[in-house]
Coordinates of C-alpha atoms in Angstrom, one line a residue:
X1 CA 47.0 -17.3 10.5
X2 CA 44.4 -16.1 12.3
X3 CA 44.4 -12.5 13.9
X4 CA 42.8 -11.2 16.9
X5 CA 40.5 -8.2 17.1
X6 CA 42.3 -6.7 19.4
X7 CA 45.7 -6.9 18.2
X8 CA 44.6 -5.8 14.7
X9 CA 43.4 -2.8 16.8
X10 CA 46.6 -2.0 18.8
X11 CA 48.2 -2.0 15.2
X12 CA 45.2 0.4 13.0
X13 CA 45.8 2.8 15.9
X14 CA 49.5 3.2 15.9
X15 CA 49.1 3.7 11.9
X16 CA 46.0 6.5 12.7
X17 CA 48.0 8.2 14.7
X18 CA 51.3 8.2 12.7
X19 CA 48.8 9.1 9.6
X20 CA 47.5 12.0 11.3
X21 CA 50.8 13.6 12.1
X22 CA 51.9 13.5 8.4
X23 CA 48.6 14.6 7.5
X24 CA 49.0 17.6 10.7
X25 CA 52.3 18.4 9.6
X26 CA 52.4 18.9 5.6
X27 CA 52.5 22.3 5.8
X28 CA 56.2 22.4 7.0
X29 CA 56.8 20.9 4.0
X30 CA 56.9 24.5 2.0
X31 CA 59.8 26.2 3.7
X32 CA 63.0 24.1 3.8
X33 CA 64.4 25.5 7.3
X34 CA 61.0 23.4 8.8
X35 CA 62.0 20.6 6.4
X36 CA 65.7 19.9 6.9
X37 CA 65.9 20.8 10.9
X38 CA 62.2 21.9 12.0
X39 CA 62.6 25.3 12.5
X40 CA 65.3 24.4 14.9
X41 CA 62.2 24.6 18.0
X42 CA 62.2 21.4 19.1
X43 CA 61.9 21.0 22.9
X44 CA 64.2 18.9 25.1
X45 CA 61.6 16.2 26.2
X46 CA 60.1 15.9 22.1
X47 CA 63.6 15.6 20.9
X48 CA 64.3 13.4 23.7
X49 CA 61.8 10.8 23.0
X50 CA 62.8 11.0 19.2
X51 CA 66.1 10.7 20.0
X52 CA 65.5 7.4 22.1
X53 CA 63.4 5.8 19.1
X54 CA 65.6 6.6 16.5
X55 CA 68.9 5.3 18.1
X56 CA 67.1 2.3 19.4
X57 CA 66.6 0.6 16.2
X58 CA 64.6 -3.0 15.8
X59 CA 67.8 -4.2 16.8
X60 CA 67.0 -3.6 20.3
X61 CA 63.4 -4.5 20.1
X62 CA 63.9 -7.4 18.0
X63 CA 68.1 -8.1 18.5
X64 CA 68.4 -7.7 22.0
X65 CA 66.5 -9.6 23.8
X66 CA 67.5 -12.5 21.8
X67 CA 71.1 -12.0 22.5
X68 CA 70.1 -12.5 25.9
X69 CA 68.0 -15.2 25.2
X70 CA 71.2 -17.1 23.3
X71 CA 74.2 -15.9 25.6
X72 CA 72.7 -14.9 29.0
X73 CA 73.3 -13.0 32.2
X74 CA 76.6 -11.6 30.8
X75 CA 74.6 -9.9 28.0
X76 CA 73.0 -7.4 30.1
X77 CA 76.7 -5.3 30.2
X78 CA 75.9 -4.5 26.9
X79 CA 72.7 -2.8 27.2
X80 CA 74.4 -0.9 30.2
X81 CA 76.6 0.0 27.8
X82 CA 74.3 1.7 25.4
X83 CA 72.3 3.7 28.2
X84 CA 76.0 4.2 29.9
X85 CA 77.4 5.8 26.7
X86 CA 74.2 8.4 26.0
X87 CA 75.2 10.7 28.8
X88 CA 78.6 11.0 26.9
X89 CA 77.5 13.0 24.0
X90 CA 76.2 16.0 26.3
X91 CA 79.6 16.3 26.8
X92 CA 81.2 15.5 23.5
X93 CA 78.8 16.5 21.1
X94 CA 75.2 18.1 21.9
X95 CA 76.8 21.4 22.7
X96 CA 78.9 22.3 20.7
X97 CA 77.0 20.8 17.9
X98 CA 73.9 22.7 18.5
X99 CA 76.3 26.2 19.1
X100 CA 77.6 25.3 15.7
X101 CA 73.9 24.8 14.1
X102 CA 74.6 22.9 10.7
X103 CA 72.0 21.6 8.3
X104 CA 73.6 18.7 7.2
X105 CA 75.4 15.8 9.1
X106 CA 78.1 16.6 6.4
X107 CA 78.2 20.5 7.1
X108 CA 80.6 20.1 10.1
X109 CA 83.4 18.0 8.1
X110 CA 83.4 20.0 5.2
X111 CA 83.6 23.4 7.3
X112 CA 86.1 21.7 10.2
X113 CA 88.7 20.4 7.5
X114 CA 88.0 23.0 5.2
X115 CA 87.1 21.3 1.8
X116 CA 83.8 20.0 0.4
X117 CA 85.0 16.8 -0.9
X118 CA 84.8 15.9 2.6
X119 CA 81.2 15.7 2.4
X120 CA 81.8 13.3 -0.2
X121 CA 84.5 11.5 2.0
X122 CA 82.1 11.2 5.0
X123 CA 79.2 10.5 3.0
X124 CA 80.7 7.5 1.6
X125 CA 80.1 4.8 4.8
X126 CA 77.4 7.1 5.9
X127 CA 74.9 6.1 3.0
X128 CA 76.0 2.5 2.8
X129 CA 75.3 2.2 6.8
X130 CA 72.0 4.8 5.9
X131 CA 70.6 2.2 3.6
X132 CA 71.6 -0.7 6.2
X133 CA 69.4 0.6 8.8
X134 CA 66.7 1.8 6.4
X135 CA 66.7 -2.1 5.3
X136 CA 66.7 -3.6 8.2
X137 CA 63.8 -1.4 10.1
X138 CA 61.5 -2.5 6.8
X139 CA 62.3 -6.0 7.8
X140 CA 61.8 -5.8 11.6
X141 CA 58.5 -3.8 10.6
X142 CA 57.5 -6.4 8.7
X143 CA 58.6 -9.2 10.9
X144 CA 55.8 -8.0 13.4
X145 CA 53.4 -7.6 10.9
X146 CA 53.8 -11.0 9.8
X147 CA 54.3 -12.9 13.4
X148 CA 51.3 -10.8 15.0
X149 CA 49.2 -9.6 12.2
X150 CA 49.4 -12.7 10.1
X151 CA 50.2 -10.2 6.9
X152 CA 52.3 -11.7 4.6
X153 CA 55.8 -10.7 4.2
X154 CA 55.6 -9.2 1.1
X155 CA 53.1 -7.0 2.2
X156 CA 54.1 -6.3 5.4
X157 CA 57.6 -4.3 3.8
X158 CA 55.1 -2.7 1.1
X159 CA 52.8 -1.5 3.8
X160 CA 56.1 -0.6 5.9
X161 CA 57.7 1.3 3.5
X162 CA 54.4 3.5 2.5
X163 CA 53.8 4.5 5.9
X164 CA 57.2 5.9 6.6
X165 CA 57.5 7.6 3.3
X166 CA 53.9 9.1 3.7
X167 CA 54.7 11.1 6.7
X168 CA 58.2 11.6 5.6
X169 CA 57.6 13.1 2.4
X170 CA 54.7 14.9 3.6
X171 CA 56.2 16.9 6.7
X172 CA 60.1 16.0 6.7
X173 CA 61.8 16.6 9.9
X174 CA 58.9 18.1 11.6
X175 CA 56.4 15.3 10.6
X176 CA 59.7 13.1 11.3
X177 CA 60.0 14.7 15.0
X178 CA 56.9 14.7 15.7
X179 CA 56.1 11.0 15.2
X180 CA 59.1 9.5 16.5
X181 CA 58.7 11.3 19.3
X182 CA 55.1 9.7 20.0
X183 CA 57.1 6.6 18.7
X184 CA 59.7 7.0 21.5
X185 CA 57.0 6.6 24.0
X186 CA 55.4 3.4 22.2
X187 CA 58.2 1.6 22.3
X188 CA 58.8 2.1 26.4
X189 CA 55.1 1.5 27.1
X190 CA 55.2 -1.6 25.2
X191 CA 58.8 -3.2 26.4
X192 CA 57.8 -2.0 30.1
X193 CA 54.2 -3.3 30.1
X194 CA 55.7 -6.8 28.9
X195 CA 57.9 -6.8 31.5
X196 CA 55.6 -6.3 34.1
X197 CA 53.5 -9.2 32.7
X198 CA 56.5 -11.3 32.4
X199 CA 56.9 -10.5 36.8
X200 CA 53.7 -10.9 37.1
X201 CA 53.3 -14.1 35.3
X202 CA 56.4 -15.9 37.3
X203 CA 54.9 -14.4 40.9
X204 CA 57.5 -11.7 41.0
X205 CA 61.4 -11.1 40.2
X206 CA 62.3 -14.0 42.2
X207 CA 60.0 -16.8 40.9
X208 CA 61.2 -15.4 37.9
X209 CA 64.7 -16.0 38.6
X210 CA 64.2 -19.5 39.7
X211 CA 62.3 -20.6 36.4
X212 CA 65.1 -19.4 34.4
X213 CA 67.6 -21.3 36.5
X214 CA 65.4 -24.4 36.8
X215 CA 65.3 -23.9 32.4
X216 CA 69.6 -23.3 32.4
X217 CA 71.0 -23.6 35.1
X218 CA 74.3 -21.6 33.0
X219 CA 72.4 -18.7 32.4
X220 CA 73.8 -16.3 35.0
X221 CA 77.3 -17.7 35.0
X222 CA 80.4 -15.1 34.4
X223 CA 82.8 -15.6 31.3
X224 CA 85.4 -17.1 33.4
X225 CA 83.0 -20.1 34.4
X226 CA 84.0 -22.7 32.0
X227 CA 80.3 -23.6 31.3
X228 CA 79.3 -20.2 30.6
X229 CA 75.6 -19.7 28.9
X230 CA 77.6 -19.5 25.6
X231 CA 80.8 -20.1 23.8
X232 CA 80.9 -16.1 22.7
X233 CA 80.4 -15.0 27.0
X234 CA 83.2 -17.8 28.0
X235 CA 86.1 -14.8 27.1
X236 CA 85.8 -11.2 29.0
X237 CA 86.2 -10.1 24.9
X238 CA 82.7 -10.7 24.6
X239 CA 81.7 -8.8 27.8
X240 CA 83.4 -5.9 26.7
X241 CA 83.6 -6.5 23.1
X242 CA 79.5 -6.6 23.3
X243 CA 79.9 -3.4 25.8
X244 CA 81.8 -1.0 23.4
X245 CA 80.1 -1.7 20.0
X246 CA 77.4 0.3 21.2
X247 CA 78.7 2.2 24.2
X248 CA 80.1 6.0 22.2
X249 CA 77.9 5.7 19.1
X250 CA 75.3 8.2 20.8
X251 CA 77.8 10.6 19.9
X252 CA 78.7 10.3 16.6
X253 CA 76.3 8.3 14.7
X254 CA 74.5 10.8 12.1
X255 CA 71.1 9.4 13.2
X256 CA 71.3 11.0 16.2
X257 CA 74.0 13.9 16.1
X258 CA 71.2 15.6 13.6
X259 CA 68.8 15.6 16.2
X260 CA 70.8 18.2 18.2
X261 CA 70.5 20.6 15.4
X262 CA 66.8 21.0 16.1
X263 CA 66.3 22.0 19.2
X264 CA 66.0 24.8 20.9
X265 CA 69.3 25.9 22.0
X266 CA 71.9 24.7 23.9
X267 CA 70.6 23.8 27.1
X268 CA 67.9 22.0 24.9
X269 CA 69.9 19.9 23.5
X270 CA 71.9 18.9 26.3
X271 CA 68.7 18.2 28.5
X272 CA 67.1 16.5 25.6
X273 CA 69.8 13.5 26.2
X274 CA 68.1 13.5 29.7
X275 CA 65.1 12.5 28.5
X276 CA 66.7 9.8 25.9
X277 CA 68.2 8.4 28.8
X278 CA 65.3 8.0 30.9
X279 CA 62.7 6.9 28.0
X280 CA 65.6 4.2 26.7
X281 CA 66.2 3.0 30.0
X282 CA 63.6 2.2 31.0
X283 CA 63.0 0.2 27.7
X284 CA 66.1 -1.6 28.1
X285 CA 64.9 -2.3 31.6
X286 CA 62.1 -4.0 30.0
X287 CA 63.9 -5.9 27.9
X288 CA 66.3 -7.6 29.9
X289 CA 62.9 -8.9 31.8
X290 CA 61.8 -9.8 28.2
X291 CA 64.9 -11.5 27.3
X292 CA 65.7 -13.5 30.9
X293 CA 62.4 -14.7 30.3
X294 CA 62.3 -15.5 26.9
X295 CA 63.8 -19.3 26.9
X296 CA 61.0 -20.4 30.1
X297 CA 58.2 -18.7 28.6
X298 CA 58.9 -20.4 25.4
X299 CA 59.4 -23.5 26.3
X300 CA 56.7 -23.7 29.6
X301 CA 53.7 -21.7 27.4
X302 CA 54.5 -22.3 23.7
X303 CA 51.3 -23.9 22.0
X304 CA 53.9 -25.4 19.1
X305 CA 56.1 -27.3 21.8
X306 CA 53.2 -29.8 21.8
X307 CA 54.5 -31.0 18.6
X308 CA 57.1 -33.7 19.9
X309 CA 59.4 -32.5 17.0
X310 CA 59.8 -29.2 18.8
X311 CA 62.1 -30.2 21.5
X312 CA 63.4 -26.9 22.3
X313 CA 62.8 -23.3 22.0
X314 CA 65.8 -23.1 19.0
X315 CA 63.8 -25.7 17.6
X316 CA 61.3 -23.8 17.6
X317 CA 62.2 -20.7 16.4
X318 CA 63.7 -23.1 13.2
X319 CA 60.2 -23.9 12.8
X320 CA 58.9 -20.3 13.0
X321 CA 61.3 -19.3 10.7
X322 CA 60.7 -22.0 7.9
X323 CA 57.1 -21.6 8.5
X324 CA 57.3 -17.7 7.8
X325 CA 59.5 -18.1 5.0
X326 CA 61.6 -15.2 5.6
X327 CA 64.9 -16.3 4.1
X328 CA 67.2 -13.5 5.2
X329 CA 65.9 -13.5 9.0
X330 CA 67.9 -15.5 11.5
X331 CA 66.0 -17.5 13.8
X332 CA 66.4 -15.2 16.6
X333 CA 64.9 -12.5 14.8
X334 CA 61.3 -14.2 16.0
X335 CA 62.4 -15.3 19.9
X336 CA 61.0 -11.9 21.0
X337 CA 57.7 -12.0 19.3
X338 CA 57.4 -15.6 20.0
X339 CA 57.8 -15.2 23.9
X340 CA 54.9 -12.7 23.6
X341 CA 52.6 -14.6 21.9
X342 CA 53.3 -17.4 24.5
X343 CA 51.7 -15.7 27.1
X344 CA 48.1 -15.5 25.1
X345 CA 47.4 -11.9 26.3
X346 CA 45.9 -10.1 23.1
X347 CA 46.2 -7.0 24.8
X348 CA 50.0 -7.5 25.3
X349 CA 50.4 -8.3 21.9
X350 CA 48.6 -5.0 20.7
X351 CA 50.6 -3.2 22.2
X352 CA 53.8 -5.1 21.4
X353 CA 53.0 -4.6 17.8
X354 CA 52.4 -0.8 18.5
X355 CA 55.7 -0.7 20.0
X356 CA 57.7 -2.8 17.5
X357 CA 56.3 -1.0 14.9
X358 CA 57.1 2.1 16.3
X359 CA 60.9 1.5 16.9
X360 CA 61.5 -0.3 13.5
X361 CA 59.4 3.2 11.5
X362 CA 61.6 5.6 14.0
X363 CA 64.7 4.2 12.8
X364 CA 63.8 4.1 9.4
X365 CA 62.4 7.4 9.4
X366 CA 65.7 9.3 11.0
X367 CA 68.1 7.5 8.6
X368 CA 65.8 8.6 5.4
X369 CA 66.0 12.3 6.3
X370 CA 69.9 11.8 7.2
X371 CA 70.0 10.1 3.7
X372 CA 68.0 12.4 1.8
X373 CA 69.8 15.7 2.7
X374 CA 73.1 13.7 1.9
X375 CA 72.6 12.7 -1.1
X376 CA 70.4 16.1 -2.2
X377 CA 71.6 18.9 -0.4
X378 CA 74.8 18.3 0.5
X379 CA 76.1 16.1 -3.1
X380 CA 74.3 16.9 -5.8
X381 CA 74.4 20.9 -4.2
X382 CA 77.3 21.4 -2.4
X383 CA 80.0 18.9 -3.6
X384 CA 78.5 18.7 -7.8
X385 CA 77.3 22.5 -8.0
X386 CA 73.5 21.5 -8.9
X387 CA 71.2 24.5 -8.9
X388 CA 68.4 22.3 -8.3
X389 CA 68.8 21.1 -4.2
X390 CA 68.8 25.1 -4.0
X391 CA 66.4 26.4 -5.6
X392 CA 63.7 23.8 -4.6
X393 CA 65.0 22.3 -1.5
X394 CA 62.0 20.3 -0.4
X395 CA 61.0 18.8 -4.1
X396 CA 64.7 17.5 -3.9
X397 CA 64.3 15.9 -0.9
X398 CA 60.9 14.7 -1.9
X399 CA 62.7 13.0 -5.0
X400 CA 65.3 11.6 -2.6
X401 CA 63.2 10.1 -0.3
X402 CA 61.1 8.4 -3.0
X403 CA 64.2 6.7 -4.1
X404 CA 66.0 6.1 -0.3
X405 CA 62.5 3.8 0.5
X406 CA 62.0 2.5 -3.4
X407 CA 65.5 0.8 -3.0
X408 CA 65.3 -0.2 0.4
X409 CA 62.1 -2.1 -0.2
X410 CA 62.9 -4.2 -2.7
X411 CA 66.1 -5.2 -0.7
X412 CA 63.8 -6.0 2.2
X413 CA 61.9 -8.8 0.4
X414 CA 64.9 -10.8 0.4
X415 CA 66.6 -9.9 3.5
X416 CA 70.4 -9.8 3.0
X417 CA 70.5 -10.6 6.6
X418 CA 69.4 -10.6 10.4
X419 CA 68.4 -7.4 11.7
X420 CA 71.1 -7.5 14.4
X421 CA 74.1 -8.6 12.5
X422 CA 73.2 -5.7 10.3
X423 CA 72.7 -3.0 13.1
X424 CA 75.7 -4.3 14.3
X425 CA 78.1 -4.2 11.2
X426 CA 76.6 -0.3 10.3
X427 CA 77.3 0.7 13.7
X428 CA 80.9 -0.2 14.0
X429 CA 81.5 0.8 9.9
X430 CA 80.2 4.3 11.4
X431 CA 81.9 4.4 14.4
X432 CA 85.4 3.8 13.4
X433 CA 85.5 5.8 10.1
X434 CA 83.4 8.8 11.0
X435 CA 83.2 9.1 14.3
X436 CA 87.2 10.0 15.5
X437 CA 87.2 12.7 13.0
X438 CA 84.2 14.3 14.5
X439 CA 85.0 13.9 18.1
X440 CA 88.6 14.9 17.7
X441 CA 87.8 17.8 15.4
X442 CA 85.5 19.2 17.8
X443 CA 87.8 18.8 20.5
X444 CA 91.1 18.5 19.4
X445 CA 92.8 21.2 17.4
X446 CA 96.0 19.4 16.0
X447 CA 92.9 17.0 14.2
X448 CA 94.0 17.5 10.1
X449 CA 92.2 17.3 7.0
X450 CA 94.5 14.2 5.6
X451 CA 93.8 12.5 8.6
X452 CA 89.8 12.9 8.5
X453 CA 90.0 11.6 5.1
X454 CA 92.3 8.7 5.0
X455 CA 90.5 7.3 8.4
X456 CA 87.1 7.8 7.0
X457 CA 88.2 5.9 3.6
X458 CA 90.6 3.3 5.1
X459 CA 88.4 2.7 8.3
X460 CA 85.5 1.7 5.6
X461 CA 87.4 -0.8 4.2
X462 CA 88.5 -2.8 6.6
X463 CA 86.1 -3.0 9.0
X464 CA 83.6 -4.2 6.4
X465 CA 86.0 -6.4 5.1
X466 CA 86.8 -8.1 8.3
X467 CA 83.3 -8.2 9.5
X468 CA 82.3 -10.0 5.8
X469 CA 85.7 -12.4 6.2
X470 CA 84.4 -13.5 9.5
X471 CA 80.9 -14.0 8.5
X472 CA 81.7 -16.0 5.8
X473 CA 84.9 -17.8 7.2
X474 CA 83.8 -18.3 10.5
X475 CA 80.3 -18.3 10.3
X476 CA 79.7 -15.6 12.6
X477 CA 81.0 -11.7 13.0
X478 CA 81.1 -12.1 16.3
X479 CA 84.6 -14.0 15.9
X480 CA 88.6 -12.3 15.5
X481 CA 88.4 -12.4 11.7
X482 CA 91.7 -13.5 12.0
X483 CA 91.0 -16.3 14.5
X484 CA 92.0 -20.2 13.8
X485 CA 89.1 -21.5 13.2
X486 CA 90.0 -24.4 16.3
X487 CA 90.4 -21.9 18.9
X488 CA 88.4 -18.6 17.6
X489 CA 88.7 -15.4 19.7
X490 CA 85.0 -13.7 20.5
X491 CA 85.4 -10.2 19.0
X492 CA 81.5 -9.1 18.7
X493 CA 80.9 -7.4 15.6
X494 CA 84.8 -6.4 15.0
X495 CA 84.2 -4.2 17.5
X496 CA 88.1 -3.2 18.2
X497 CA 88.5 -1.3 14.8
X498 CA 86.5 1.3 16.9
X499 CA 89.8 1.7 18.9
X500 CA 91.8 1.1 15.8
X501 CA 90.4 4.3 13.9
X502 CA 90.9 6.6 16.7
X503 CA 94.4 5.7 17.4
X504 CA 94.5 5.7 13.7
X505 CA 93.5 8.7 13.4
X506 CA 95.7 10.7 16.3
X507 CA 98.8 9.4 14.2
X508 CA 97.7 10.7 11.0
X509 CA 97.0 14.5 12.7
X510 CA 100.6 14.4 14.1
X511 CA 102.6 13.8 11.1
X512 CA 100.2 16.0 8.7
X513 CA 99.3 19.3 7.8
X514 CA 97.4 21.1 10.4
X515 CA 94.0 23.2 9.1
X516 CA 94.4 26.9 9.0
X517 CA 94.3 28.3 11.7
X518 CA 91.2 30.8 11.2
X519 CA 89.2 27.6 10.8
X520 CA 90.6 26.2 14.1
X521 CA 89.2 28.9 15.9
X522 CA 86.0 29.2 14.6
X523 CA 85.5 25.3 14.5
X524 CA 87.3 24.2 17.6
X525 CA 88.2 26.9 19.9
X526 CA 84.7 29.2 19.6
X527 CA 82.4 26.0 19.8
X528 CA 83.3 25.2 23.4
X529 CA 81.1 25.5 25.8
X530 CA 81.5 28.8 28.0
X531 CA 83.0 28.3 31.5

């Protein structure tokens, strides 16, 4: 495959500048205050734009628009959803969080229910979900590497992997910060820029909208119109099953709740949720341009659907895919990239790559420092008594992020998966066994130890289990795992065991012990925000 100039530009200049603030910011690595948190001086619009980039993973560059692409109009609730639910976690989180000013994503269990084994509890679905995301940002890094570039898979997650432990292990959160923030800002350039080509290409919103009809004539049709774009949107479960997987994670995912310990203050880190709103807005914006789009532009302005054995643009995403040889990718995983490179603009695709790139590394990047105070600080430290996390903070973390990327790369050259299926099945792991003991506990002060721990553990369980039964029953995990397989019930991502675990989890504090009550005041009552 070929590559243009130009594109190969877009893509050497994204990796100069990401280069140059590891290189910029390797003195921070020596004290491990700078390391873990940055100094806890990050402003509102810099953690802002990081916190944009790191929660909107290549399953939104990548996952996203293809959903819309497959299911249609109906889709779009669920990226209203994810900008909908950011505001929430001023309110629930940010705050308080920041007042409390831990280290680790672990600190605030172990102190709130008043053992460390809780770190160990909570850290438990937190790494296996860590490692998901770290997996699957390699492999949507490399998927652009290797649909734009022309660089061959396995070199694409080599390359991949280096960059993001380079700056990583050279500047941790700071150099982390610092280049996610610039990444924040690539990634909305890039997804707003295409979208304005896409308007521009159709004559405006309108001729837009009259392509796409003229292409599927289903594609904005409601759930309740028996020809709906798509057998998951003919049941209001998949509007609002497709709504709630990502509509409270803002709040409690570890990804992004450790960004509110390095800010400022306070009112930093409540404004800095401003800013992620804004910046990943108007990226979604973009992409549901990209995605309404993506069928037409295929089909219309594809070079490949000259082949008459290329009948559609599924068929020729199959083709993509067995051409690229990526096993573990699901054919949707290209539709994005491949309605970009239908519109023959190298400049768009520079900048594309830029901005996939930069979401895919931003992801990757957050959930390595999550991952490498986990396992560091907070187990071998604080749960195993190791001298060695506290006496040389940083060389730990160093060591931990070596292994965090070693591992994750040589998963990603034989992808266990498609990037969204496994954003999707992280996310709702997270959500229902950490998540209701973190919200509750900051809020609620009958939440008890037992019931932190037996949500955390049983939550785990069986929301990977039923997400893995439905894969591999039904086909998809966007079914009831439970459904007939005749008359299946659209359940995205077993998205209800989100409800399950907090109601779960309300039961459990009122029949258990309650925590002391020294630690409910200090934890609970002294954290709220001053009226």
């Amino acid at each position: 495959m070929e590559t243009n100039p130009i594109v190969l530009f877009g893509a050497l200049a994204y990796f100069a500048v990401i280069f140059g603030i590891g290189w910029y910011t390797r003195k921070a690595s020596t004290d491990a205050n700078e390391f873990y948190v940055a100094g806890r001086k990050v402003g509102p619009f810099v953690n802002g734009s990081a916190l944009a980039a790191t929660y909107f993973s290549p399953a939104s560059f990548l996952g996203l628009p293809a959903f819309i692409f497959l299911l249609g109009y109906p889709f779009w609730w669920a990226l209203v959803g994810i900008i909908g639910g950011m505001p929430i976690a001023t309110l629930l989180t940010a705050a308080p969080l920041r007042k409390y000013a831990p280290t680790s994503f672990t600190d605030y269990y172990a102190d709130r229910y008043d053992t460390k084994w809780m770190r160990l509890i909570c850290a438990f679905p937190t790494v296996i979900c860590g490692f998901t995301y770290v997996i699957l940002s390699i492999i949507g890094t490399a998927l652009f590497m290797l649909c734009i570039l022309g660089v061959p898979f396995t070199y694409s997650v080599i390359i991949a992997s280096a960059v993001v432990f380079v700056y990583i292990f050279f500047g941790g959160m700071v150099a982390t910060t610092m280049s996610t923030a610039f990444q924040g800002i690539a990634m909305t350039v890039a997804s707003v820029t295409a979208a304005i080509v896409v308007i521009h290409h159709f004559g405006g919103l309108n001729g837009l909208t009259d392509a796409v009809i003229a292409n599927n004539a289903n594609f904005f049709n409601l759930p309740y119109v028996a020809k709906a774009s798509h057998p998951l949107m003919n049941m209001w479960t998949g509007v609002i099953g497709f709504f709630f997987v990502w509509h409270f994670g803002f709040s409690a995912m570890p990804y992004t709740v450790v960004r509110f310990f390095t800010t400022q203050d306070i009112k930093a880190a409540r404004r800095s949720v401003f800013w992620a709103v804004l910046i990943g807005g108007l990226m979604y914006m973009g992409l549901i341009v990209i995605g309404t789009g993506t069928r037409v532009l295929i089909e219309n302005l594809h070079p490949l659907m000259a082949d008459p054995n290329i009948g559609s643009a599924v068929a020729l995403l199959k083709h993509l895919k067995a051409q690229m040889a990526v096993g573990g990718a699901s054919l949707t995983d290209y539709s994005m990239i491949a309605a970009m490179d239908s519109l023959n603009n190298p400049w768009l695709l520079s900048i594309i790559v830029a901005g996939g790139l930069a979401i895919a590394m931003a992801t990757a990047a957050g959930w390595t420092m999550v991952l490498n105070v986990i396992l560091g600080r907070d187990l071998l430290g604080k749960v195993f008594g190791m001298a060695w996390p506290e006496e040389k903070p940083v060389q730990c973390t160093r060591v931990m992020t070596v292994i965090i990327i070693g591992v994750c790369m040589l998963f990603s050259f034989e992808p266990p998966g498609l990037v969204l299926d496994l954003s999707g099945a992280a996310f709702i792991i997270i959500l229902c066994s950490v998540g209701p003991p973190l919200i509750f506990g900051l809020w609620w002060e009958k939440a008890t130890t037992m019931a932190a721990g037996l949500t955390i553990t049983i939550m785990t369980f069986c929301s990977a289990g039923a997400w893995l039964y439905a894969k591999f029953t039904l086909g998809s995990a966007h079914w009831f795992f439970l459904s007939d397989k005749a008359n299946k019930i659209s359940t995205p991502h077993q998205f209800y065991w989100v409800f399950i675990g907090l109601a779960f989890f309300i039961i459990l504090s009122l029949v258990t012990k309650p925590c002391k009550e020294e630690v409910i005041q200090k934890y609970v009552i002294d954290l709220r925000p001053e009226r």
